[in-house]
Amino acid sequence: MKVASILRSGAFALVAACATIALWTPGSASAAAPFAKEAAPGFYRIMLGDFEITALSDGTVALPVDKLLTRTTPEQVKKTLAKSYLQSPLETSVNGYLINTGDKLVLVDTGAAGLFGPTLGRLVANLKAAGYQPEQVDEIYITHMHPDHVGGLLAGDKPAFPNATVRADKHDADFWLSQANMDKAPADSKGSFQGAMAAVNPYVAAGKFKPFDGDTDLAPGIKAKAARGHTPGHSIFIAESKGQKMVLWGDLMHVAAVQFENPSVTIQFDTDSRPAAAQRKKAYAEAAAQGYLVAGAHISFPGIGRLRSQGDGYVWVPVNYVPTR
Ligand SMILES: [Zn+2]
């Protein structure tokens, strides 16, 4: 029908726009505006059935992934990164996820606050930019107690989420909140224990820390599933509403450009890298087979997408942008 004429009018609009651009010559009228620097607020929204999911950026941190990744070589890591036009140190996202079930406001992981350098600690500001207040958060589910996941529990020395109950697997609590474990840990990892204790203990003292043990229903439509290896009590969380499913992976993987292609590659942050790799492979296979949404704490923000298998590895398929209405 009128496709040709629509195309013609579209082409006309384009030609007109180009003509306008051609008339404007830079630098002739006034001084250049200073760079505005800040990107858009770090939140991203997607509906999952009746649940509203808001990805919250805590910021990014430059990681020397060529040195951190194990069961590979720095040369191999650099080569693989280059295929995705990336290099080490790699700007790595730190993401938390806010789930509004309609009845409850649940935050999965809290970012680092001040525990992981000056480029992180933006999660609460982004939560506010997204239209929520920390006081509204009912429950916080922690995938594991590394500083970039629990640090944001605190604002200064006070709970950042004063009305929230914190849930995490008891195996992680027993490990990271143990003074004896900290005492026997090597000097360079004592900080992780200190960070976990500083962040979680105020909630313990207030009677607002409720550990769970392995696979557990936490709220209608949200459950925890044990995925141990990265840490002794590492958990993933499964959110389901109206037949739609999202699995929040925490730190099942860290470097998308390397570990989707080769799930066997591990990272120094793993407490026990062999089961960490096994859990990753299992999660990838299931996600690719079922086609559900995945949210990764360290996948480039917003870190939400799906997996497609390809050869021996997988390809990350980021979500399409759809404004929520
Ligand atoms: Zn992490």
GROMACS .gro file of C-alpha atoms and ligand atoms in nm:
model
  326
    1MET     CA    1   0.000   0.000   0.000
    2LYS     CA    2   0.152   0.329   0.104
    3VAL     CA    3   0.485   0.187   0.209
    4ALA     CA    4   0.663   0.359  -0.077
    5SER     CA    5   0.513   0.695   0.005
    6ILE     CA    6   0.587   0.652   0.375
    7LEU     CA    7   0.943   0.567   0.285
    8ARG     CA    8   0.956   0.868   0.058
    9SER     CA    9   0.831   1.102   0.330
   10GLY     CA   10   1.071   0.939   0.579
   11ALA     CA   11   1.352   0.994   0.333
   12PHE     CA   12   1.244   1.352   0.290
   13ALA     CA   13   1.250   1.407   0.668
   14LEU     CA   14   1.597   1.257   0.680
   15VAL     CA   15   1.721   1.476   0.394
   16ALA     CA   16   1.568   1.780   0.565
   17ALA     CA   17   1.739   1.690   0.894
   18CYS     CA   18   2.071   1.642   0.719
   19ALA     CA   19   2.032   1.978   0.547
   20THR     CA   20   1.970   2.140   0.885
   21ILE     CA   21   2.280   1.974   1.028
   22ALA     CA   22   2.484   2.082   0.726
   23LEU     CA   23   2.386   2.444   0.785
   24TRP     CA   24   2.519   2.435   1.140
   25THR     CA   25   2.893   2.466   1.171
   26PRO     CA   26   3.054   2.400   1.506
   27GLY     CA   27   3.263   2.654   1.689
   28SER     CA   28   3.138   2.959   1.508
   29ALA     CA   29   2.870   3.089   1.745
   30SER     CA   30   2.967   3.035   2.109
   31ALA     CA   31   3.203   2.847   2.339
   32ALA     CA   32   3.155   2.470   2.376
   33ALA     CA   33   2.947   2.362   2.674
   34PRO     CA   34   3.148   2.188   2.947
   35PHE     CA   35   3.112   1.809   2.960
   36ALA     CA   36   2.819   1.716   3.185
   37LYS     CA   37   3.005   1.394   3.291
   38GLU     CA   38   2.734   1.208   3.491
   39ALA     CA   39   2.533   0.949   3.301
   40ALA     CA   40   2.162   0.896   3.360
   41PRO     CA   41   2.058   0.781   3.707
   42GLY     CA   42   2.170   0.422   3.760
   43PHE     CA   43   1.844   0.238   3.768
   44TYR     CA   44   1.662   0.023   3.516
   45ARG     CA   45   1.312  -0.111   3.545
   46ILE     CA   46   1.149  -0.423   3.408
   47MET     CA   47   0.825  -0.600   3.488
   48LEU     CA   48   0.825  -0.971   3.568
   49GLY     CA   49   0.461  -1.076   3.568
   50ASP     CA   50   0.311  -0.870   3.852
   51PHE     CA   51   0.652  -0.797   4.006
   52GLU     CA   52   0.837  -0.476   3.935
   53ILE     CA   53   1.213  -0.531   3.925
   54THR     CA   54   1.445  -0.233   3.952
   55ALA     CA   55   1.813  -0.289   3.879
   56LEU     CA   56   2.020  -0.052   4.093
   57SER     CA   57   2.376   0.038   4.004
   58ASP     CA   58   2.624   0.066   4.289
   59GLY     CA   59   2.880   0.193   4.039
   60THR     CA   60   3.165   0.019   3.861
   61VAL     CA   61   3.512  -0.083   3.971
   62ALA     CA   62   3.816  -0.138   3.748
   63LEU     CA   63   3.935  -0.496   3.811
   64PRO     CA   64   4.266  -0.642   3.688
   65VAL     CA   65   4.081  -0.945   3.555
   66ASP     CA   66   4.385  -1.077   3.365
   67LYS     CA   67   4.546  -1.135   3.705
   68LEU     CA   68   4.228  -1.232   3.894
   69LEU     CA   69   4.093  -1.503   3.665
   70THR     CA   70   4.224  -1.853   3.727
   71ARG     CA   71   4.231  -2.182   3.532
   72THR     CA   72   4.337  -1.970   3.236
   73THR     CA   73   4.635  -1.745   3.155
   74PRO     CA   74   4.666  -1.364   3.149
   75GLU     CA   75   4.742  -1.386   2.775
   76GLN     CA   76   4.431  -1.592   2.709
   77VAL     CA   77   4.216  -1.352   2.914
   78LYS     CA   78   4.351  -1.051   2.723
   79LYS     CA   79   4.287  -1.224   2.390
   80THR     CA   80   3.931  -1.316   2.487
   81LEU     CA   81   3.856  -0.966   2.620
   82ALA     CA   82   3.985  -0.814   2.296
   83LYS     CA   83   3.721  -1.005   2.100
   84SER     CA   84   3.462  -0.798   2.291
   85TYR     CA   85   3.669  -0.477   2.247
   86LEU     CA   86   3.757  -0.482   2.617
   87GLN     CA   87   4.078  -0.481   2.813
   88SER     CA   88   4.210  -0.531   3.164
   89PRO     CA   89   4.166  -0.356   3.404
   90LEU     CA   90   3.801  -0.409   3.321
   91GLU     CA   91   3.534  -0.165   3.435
   92THR     CA   92   3.309  -0.407   3.622
   93SER     CA   93   2.951  -0.333   3.725
   94VAL     CA   94   2.821  -0.389   4.076
   95ASN     CA   95   2.443  -0.428   4.069
   96GLY     CA   96   2.169  -0.480   4.325
   97TYR     CA   97   1.806  -0.560   4.245
   98LEU     CA   98   1.492  -0.428   4.408
   99ILE     CA   99   1.184  -0.649   4.376
  100ASN     CA  100   0.846  -0.494   4.447
  101THR     CA  101   0.606  -0.789   4.472
  102GLY     CA  102   0.312  -0.558   4.541
  103ASP     CA  103   0.309  -0.678   4.904
  104LYS     CA  104   0.676  -0.651   4.987
  105LEU     CA  105   0.980  -0.451   4.887
  106VAL     CA  106   1.280  -0.684   4.868
  107LEU     CA  107   1.638  -0.579   4.794
  108VAL     CA  108   1.880  -0.841   4.665
  109ASP     CA  109   2.236  -0.737   4.761
  110THR     CA  110   2.326  -0.389   4.876
  111GLY     CA  111   2.644  -0.286   4.696
  112ALA     CA  112   2.967  -0.193   4.870
  113ALA     CA  113   2.905   0.146   5.034
  114GLY     CA  114   3.262   0.245   5.129
  115LEU     CA  115   3.409  -0.107   5.148
  116PHE     CA  116   3.536  -0.144   4.790
  117GLY     CA  117   3.684   0.188   4.687
  118PRO     CA  118   3.556   0.531   4.589
  119THR     CA  119   3.385   0.438   4.262
  120LEU     CA  120   3.118   0.228   4.434
  121GLY     CA  121   2.858   0.310   4.699
  122ARG     CA  122   2.586   0.462   4.482
  123LEU     CA  123   2.313   0.204   4.534
  124VAL     CA  124   2.110   0.398   4.791
  125ALA     CA  125   2.127   0.718   4.584
  126ASN     CA  126   2.004   0.522   4.284
  127LEU     CA  127   1.730   0.358   4.491
  128LYS     CA  128   1.608   0.708   4.580
  129ALA     CA  129   1.639   0.822   4.218
  130ALA     CA  130   1.424   0.521   4.129
  131GLY     CA  131   1.143   0.651   4.351
  132TYR     CA  132   1.195   0.451   4.672
  133GLN     CA  133   1.330   0.527   5.019
  134PRO     CA  134   1.556   0.295   5.223
  135GLU     CA  135   1.295   0.293   5.503
  136GLN     CA  136   1.048   0.124   5.268
  137VAL     CA  137   1.263  -0.187   5.216
  138ASP     CA  138   1.105  -0.480   5.404
  139GLU     CA  139   1.358  -0.755   5.341
  140ILE     CA  140   1.714  -0.782   5.211
  141TYR     CA  141   1.835  -1.106   5.056
  142ILE     CA  142   2.212  -1.140   5.047
  143THR     CA  143   2.364  -1.374   4.786
  144HIS     CA  144   2.686  -1.391   4.991
  145MET     CA  145   2.876  -1.177   5.239
  146HIS     CA  146   3.155  -1.031   5.024
  147PRO     CA  147   3.201  -0.655   5.082
  148ASP     CA  148   3.054  -0.550   4.746
  149HIS     CA  149   2.727  -0.723   4.839
  150VAL     CA  150   2.686  -0.644   5.211
  151GLY     CA  151   2.872  -0.313   5.249
  152GLY     CA  152   2.562  -0.113   5.162
  153LEU     CA  153   2.376  -0.254   5.462
  154LEU     CA  154   2.540   0.027   5.658
  155ALA     CA  155   2.517   0.403   5.624
  156GLY     CA  156   2.812   0.519   5.832
  157ASP     CA  157   2.779   0.305   6.144
  158LYS     CA  158   2.399   0.274   6.130
  159PRO     CA  159   2.174   0.033   5.940
  160ALA     CA  160   2.101   0.188   5.601
  161PHE     CA  161   1.768   0.004   5.587
  162PRO     CA  162   1.625   0.054   5.938
  163ASN     CA  163   1.302  -0.140   5.881
  164ALA     CA  164   1.447  -0.434   5.690
  165THR     CA  165   1.510  -0.792   5.794
  166VAL     CA  166   1.828  -0.934   5.641
  167ARG     CA  167   1.829  -1.293   5.510
  168ALA     CA  168   2.136  -1.493   5.405
  169ASP     CA  169   2.238  -1.858   5.410
  170LYS     CA  170   2.363  -1.964   5.752
  171HIS     CA  171   2.672  -2.123   5.596
  172ASP     CA  172   2.786  -1.780   5.483
  173ALA     CA  173   2.697  -1.623   5.818
  174ASP     CA  174   2.882  -1.897   6.009
  175PHE     CA  175   3.188  -1.850   5.790
  176TRP     CA  176   3.215  -1.470   5.752
  177LEU     CA  177   3.087  -1.364   6.095
  178SER     CA  178   3.331  -1.590   6.280
  179GLN     CA  179   3.611  -1.421   6.470
  180ALA     CA  180   3.799  -1.754   6.475
  181ASN     CA  181   3.786  -1.777   6.094
  182MET     CA  182   3.908  -1.420   6.062
  183ASP     CA  183   4.196  -1.485   6.300
  184LYS     CA  184   4.320  -1.778   6.093
  185ALA     CA  185   4.261  -1.610   5.752
  186PRO     CA  186   4.558  -1.476   5.554
  187ALA     CA  187   4.626  -1.107   5.612
  188ASP     CA  188   4.497  -0.998   5.271
  189SER     CA  189   4.154  -1.155   5.325
  190LYS     CA  190   4.090  -1.044   5.683
  191GLY     CA  191   3.924  -0.730   5.543
  192SER     CA  192   3.639  -0.937   5.395
  193PHE     CA  193   3.562  -1.080   5.738
  194GLN     CA  194   3.580  -0.737   5.900
  195GLY     CA  195   3.353  -0.592   5.632
  196ALA     CA  196   3.094  -0.866   5.670
  197MET     CA  197   3.092  -0.833   6.049
  198ALA     CA  198   3.068  -0.453   6.040
  199ALA     CA  199   2.780  -0.466   5.791
  200VAL     CA  200   2.573  -0.757   5.924
  201ASN     CA  201   2.629  -0.746   6.301
  202PRO     CA  202   2.418  -0.434   6.363
  203TYR     CA  203   2.122  -0.622   6.213
  204VAL     CA  204   2.209  -0.929   6.424
  205ALA     CA  205   2.216  -0.708   6.737
  206ALA     CA  206   1.878  -0.558   6.646
  207GLY     CA  207   1.722  -0.904   6.600
  208LYS     CA  208   1.684  -0.831   6.227
  209PHE     CA  209   1.910  -1.099   6.082
  210LYS     CA  210   1.732  -1.423   5.995
  211PRO     CA  211   1.959  -1.683   5.835
  212PHE     CA  212   1.817  -1.965   5.624
  213ASP     CA  213   1.967  -2.303   5.539
  214GLY     CA  214   1.982  -2.394   5.170
  215ASP     CA  215   1.676  -2.400   4.943
  216THR     CA  216   1.411  -2.191   5.117
  217ASP     CA  217   1.087  -2.012   5.028
  218LEU     CA  218   1.148  -1.654   5.143
  219ALA     CA  219   0.839  -1.467   5.022
  220PRO     CA  220   0.546  -1.550   4.793
  221GLY     CA  221   0.712  -1.586   4.450
  222ILE     CA  222   1.072  -1.561   4.575
  223LYS     CA  223   1.293  -1.847   4.691
  224ALA     CA  224   1.657  -1.906   4.771
  225LYS     CA  225   1.856  -2.186   4.612
  226ALA     CA  226   2.194  -2.298   4.740
  227ALA     CA  227   2.475  -2.242   4.485
  228ARG     CA  228   2.777  -2.289   4.707
  229GLY     CA  229   3.138  -2.260   4.598
  230HIS     CA  230   3.207  -1.892   4.537
  231THR     CA  231   3.151  -1.870   4.913
  232PRO     CA  232   3.042  -2.142   5.158
  233GLY     CA  233   2.681  -2.019   5.162
  234HIS     CA  234   2.650  -1.852   4.822
  235SER     CA  235   2.283  -1.845   4.719
  236ILE     CA  236   2.088  -1.754   4.410
  237PHE     CA  237   1.733  -1.619   4.428
  238ILE     CA  238   1.447  -1.717   4.202
  239ALA     CA  239   1.162  -1.472   4.144
  240GLU     CA  240   0.848  -1.592   3.967
  241SER     CA  241   0.524  -1.415   3.885
  242LYS     CA  242   0.250  -1.508   3.638
  243GLY     CA  243   0.465  -1.771   3.467
  244GLN     CA  244   0.763  -1.538   3.422
  245LYS     CA  245   1.088  -1.621   3.593
  246MET     CA  246   1.408  -1.439   3.680
  247VAL     CA  247   1.706  -1.598   3.852
  248LEU     CA  248   1.932  -1.358   4.042
  249TRP     CA  249   2.276  -1.508   4.019
  250GLY     CA  250   2.484  -1.304   4.261
  251ASP     CA  251   2.846  -1.399   4.190
  252LEU     CA  252   2.795  -1.720   3.994
  253MET     CA  253   3.016  -1.547   3.737
  254HIS     CA  254   3.214  -1.222   3.721
  255VAL     CA  255   3.354  -1.155   3.375
  256ALA     CA  256   3.088  -1.196   3.106
  257ALA     CA  257   3.326  -1.154   2.812
  258VAL     CA  258   3.533  -1.450   2.935
  259GLN     CA  259   3.316  -1.678   3.146
  260PHE     CA  260   3.016  -1.717   2.913
  261GLU     CA  261   3.245  -1.842   2.639
  262ASN     CA  262   3.435  -2.058   2.885
  263PRO     CA  263   3.246  -2.143   3.209
  264SER     CA  264   3.550  -2.334   3.342
  265VAL     CA  265   3.741  -2.011   3.405
  266THR     CA  266   3.736  -1.926   3.776
  267ILE     CA  267   3.835  -1.625   3.984
  268GLN     CA  268   4.057  -1.569   4.287
  269PHE     CA  269   3.756  -1.441   4.482
  270ASP     CA  270   3.613  -1.797   4.490
  271THR     CA  271   3.643  -1.962   4.831
  272ASP     CA  272   3.629  -2.298   4.652
  273SER     CA  273   3.665  -2.261   4.277
  274ARG     CA  274   3.582  -2.620   4.172
  275PRO     CA  275   3.221  -2.621   4.301
  276ALA     CA  276   3.191  -2.255   4.193
  277ALA     CA  277   3.261  -2.360   3.834
  278ALA     CA  278   3.024  -2.657   3.862
  279GLN     CA  279   2.742  -2.433   3.989
  280ARG     CA  280   2.808  -2.187   3.706
  281LYS     CA  281   2.787  -2.458   3.440
  282LYS     CA  282   2.465  -2.594   3.588
  283ALA     CA  283   2.308  -2.247   3.603
  284TYR     CA  284   2.411  -2.162   3.245
  285ALA     CA  285   2.270  -2.486   3.106
  286GLU     CA  286   1.938  -2.440   3.286
  287ALA     CA  287   1.906  -2.072   3.188
  288ALA     CA  288   1.976  -2.149   2.821
  289ALA     CA  289   1.737  -2.446   2.819
  290GLN     CA  290   1.450  -2.262   2.988
  291GLY     CA  291   1.508  -1.915   2.840
  292TYR     CA  292   1.425  -1.730   3.161
  293LEU     CA  293   1.566  -1.394   3.263
  294VAL     CA  294   1.892  -1.380   3.454
  295ALA     CA  295   2.027  -1.094   3.666
  296GLY     CA  296   2.402  -1.089   3.738
  297ALA     CA  297   2.561  -0.876   4.009
  298HIS     CA  298   2.869  -0.814   3.792
  299ILE     CA  299   2.726  -0.827   3.441
  300SER     CA  300   2.739  -0.487   3.268
  301PHE     CA  301   2.453  -0.279   3.415
  302PRO     CA  302   2.163  -0.347   3.432
  303GLY     CA  303   2.295  -0.702   3.413
  304ILE     CA  304   1.962  -0.847   3.301
  305GLY     CA  305   1.934  -1.078   3.001
  306ARG     CA  306   1.914  -1.435   2.881
  307LEU     CA  307   2.154  -1.704   2.766
  308ARG     CA  308   2.186  -1.886   2.437
  309SER     CA  309   2.416  -2.185   2.405
  310GLN     CA  310   2.681  -2.173   2.136
  311GLY     CA  311   2.937  -2.447   2.085
  312ASP     CA  312   3.085  -2.539   2.422
  313GLY     CA  313   2.991  -2.203   2.572
  314TYR     CA  314   2.713  -1.948   2.587
  315VAL     CA  315   2.619  -1.609   2.450
  316TRP     CA  316   2.472  -1.334   2.670
  317VAL     CA  317   2.157  -1.178   2.524
  318PRO     CA  318   2.085  -0.848   2.705
  319VAL     CA  319   1.721  -0.745   2.754
  320ASN     CA  320   1.562  -0.518   2.504
  321TYR     CA  321   1.482  -0.173   2.642
  322VAL     CA  322   1.112  -0.142   2.719
  323PRO     CA  323   0.984   0.153   2.922
  324THR     CA  324   0.756   0.041   3.207
  325ARG     CA  325   0.420   0.211   3.206
  326ZN      ZN  326   3.072  -0.965   4.401
   0.00000   0.00000   0.00000
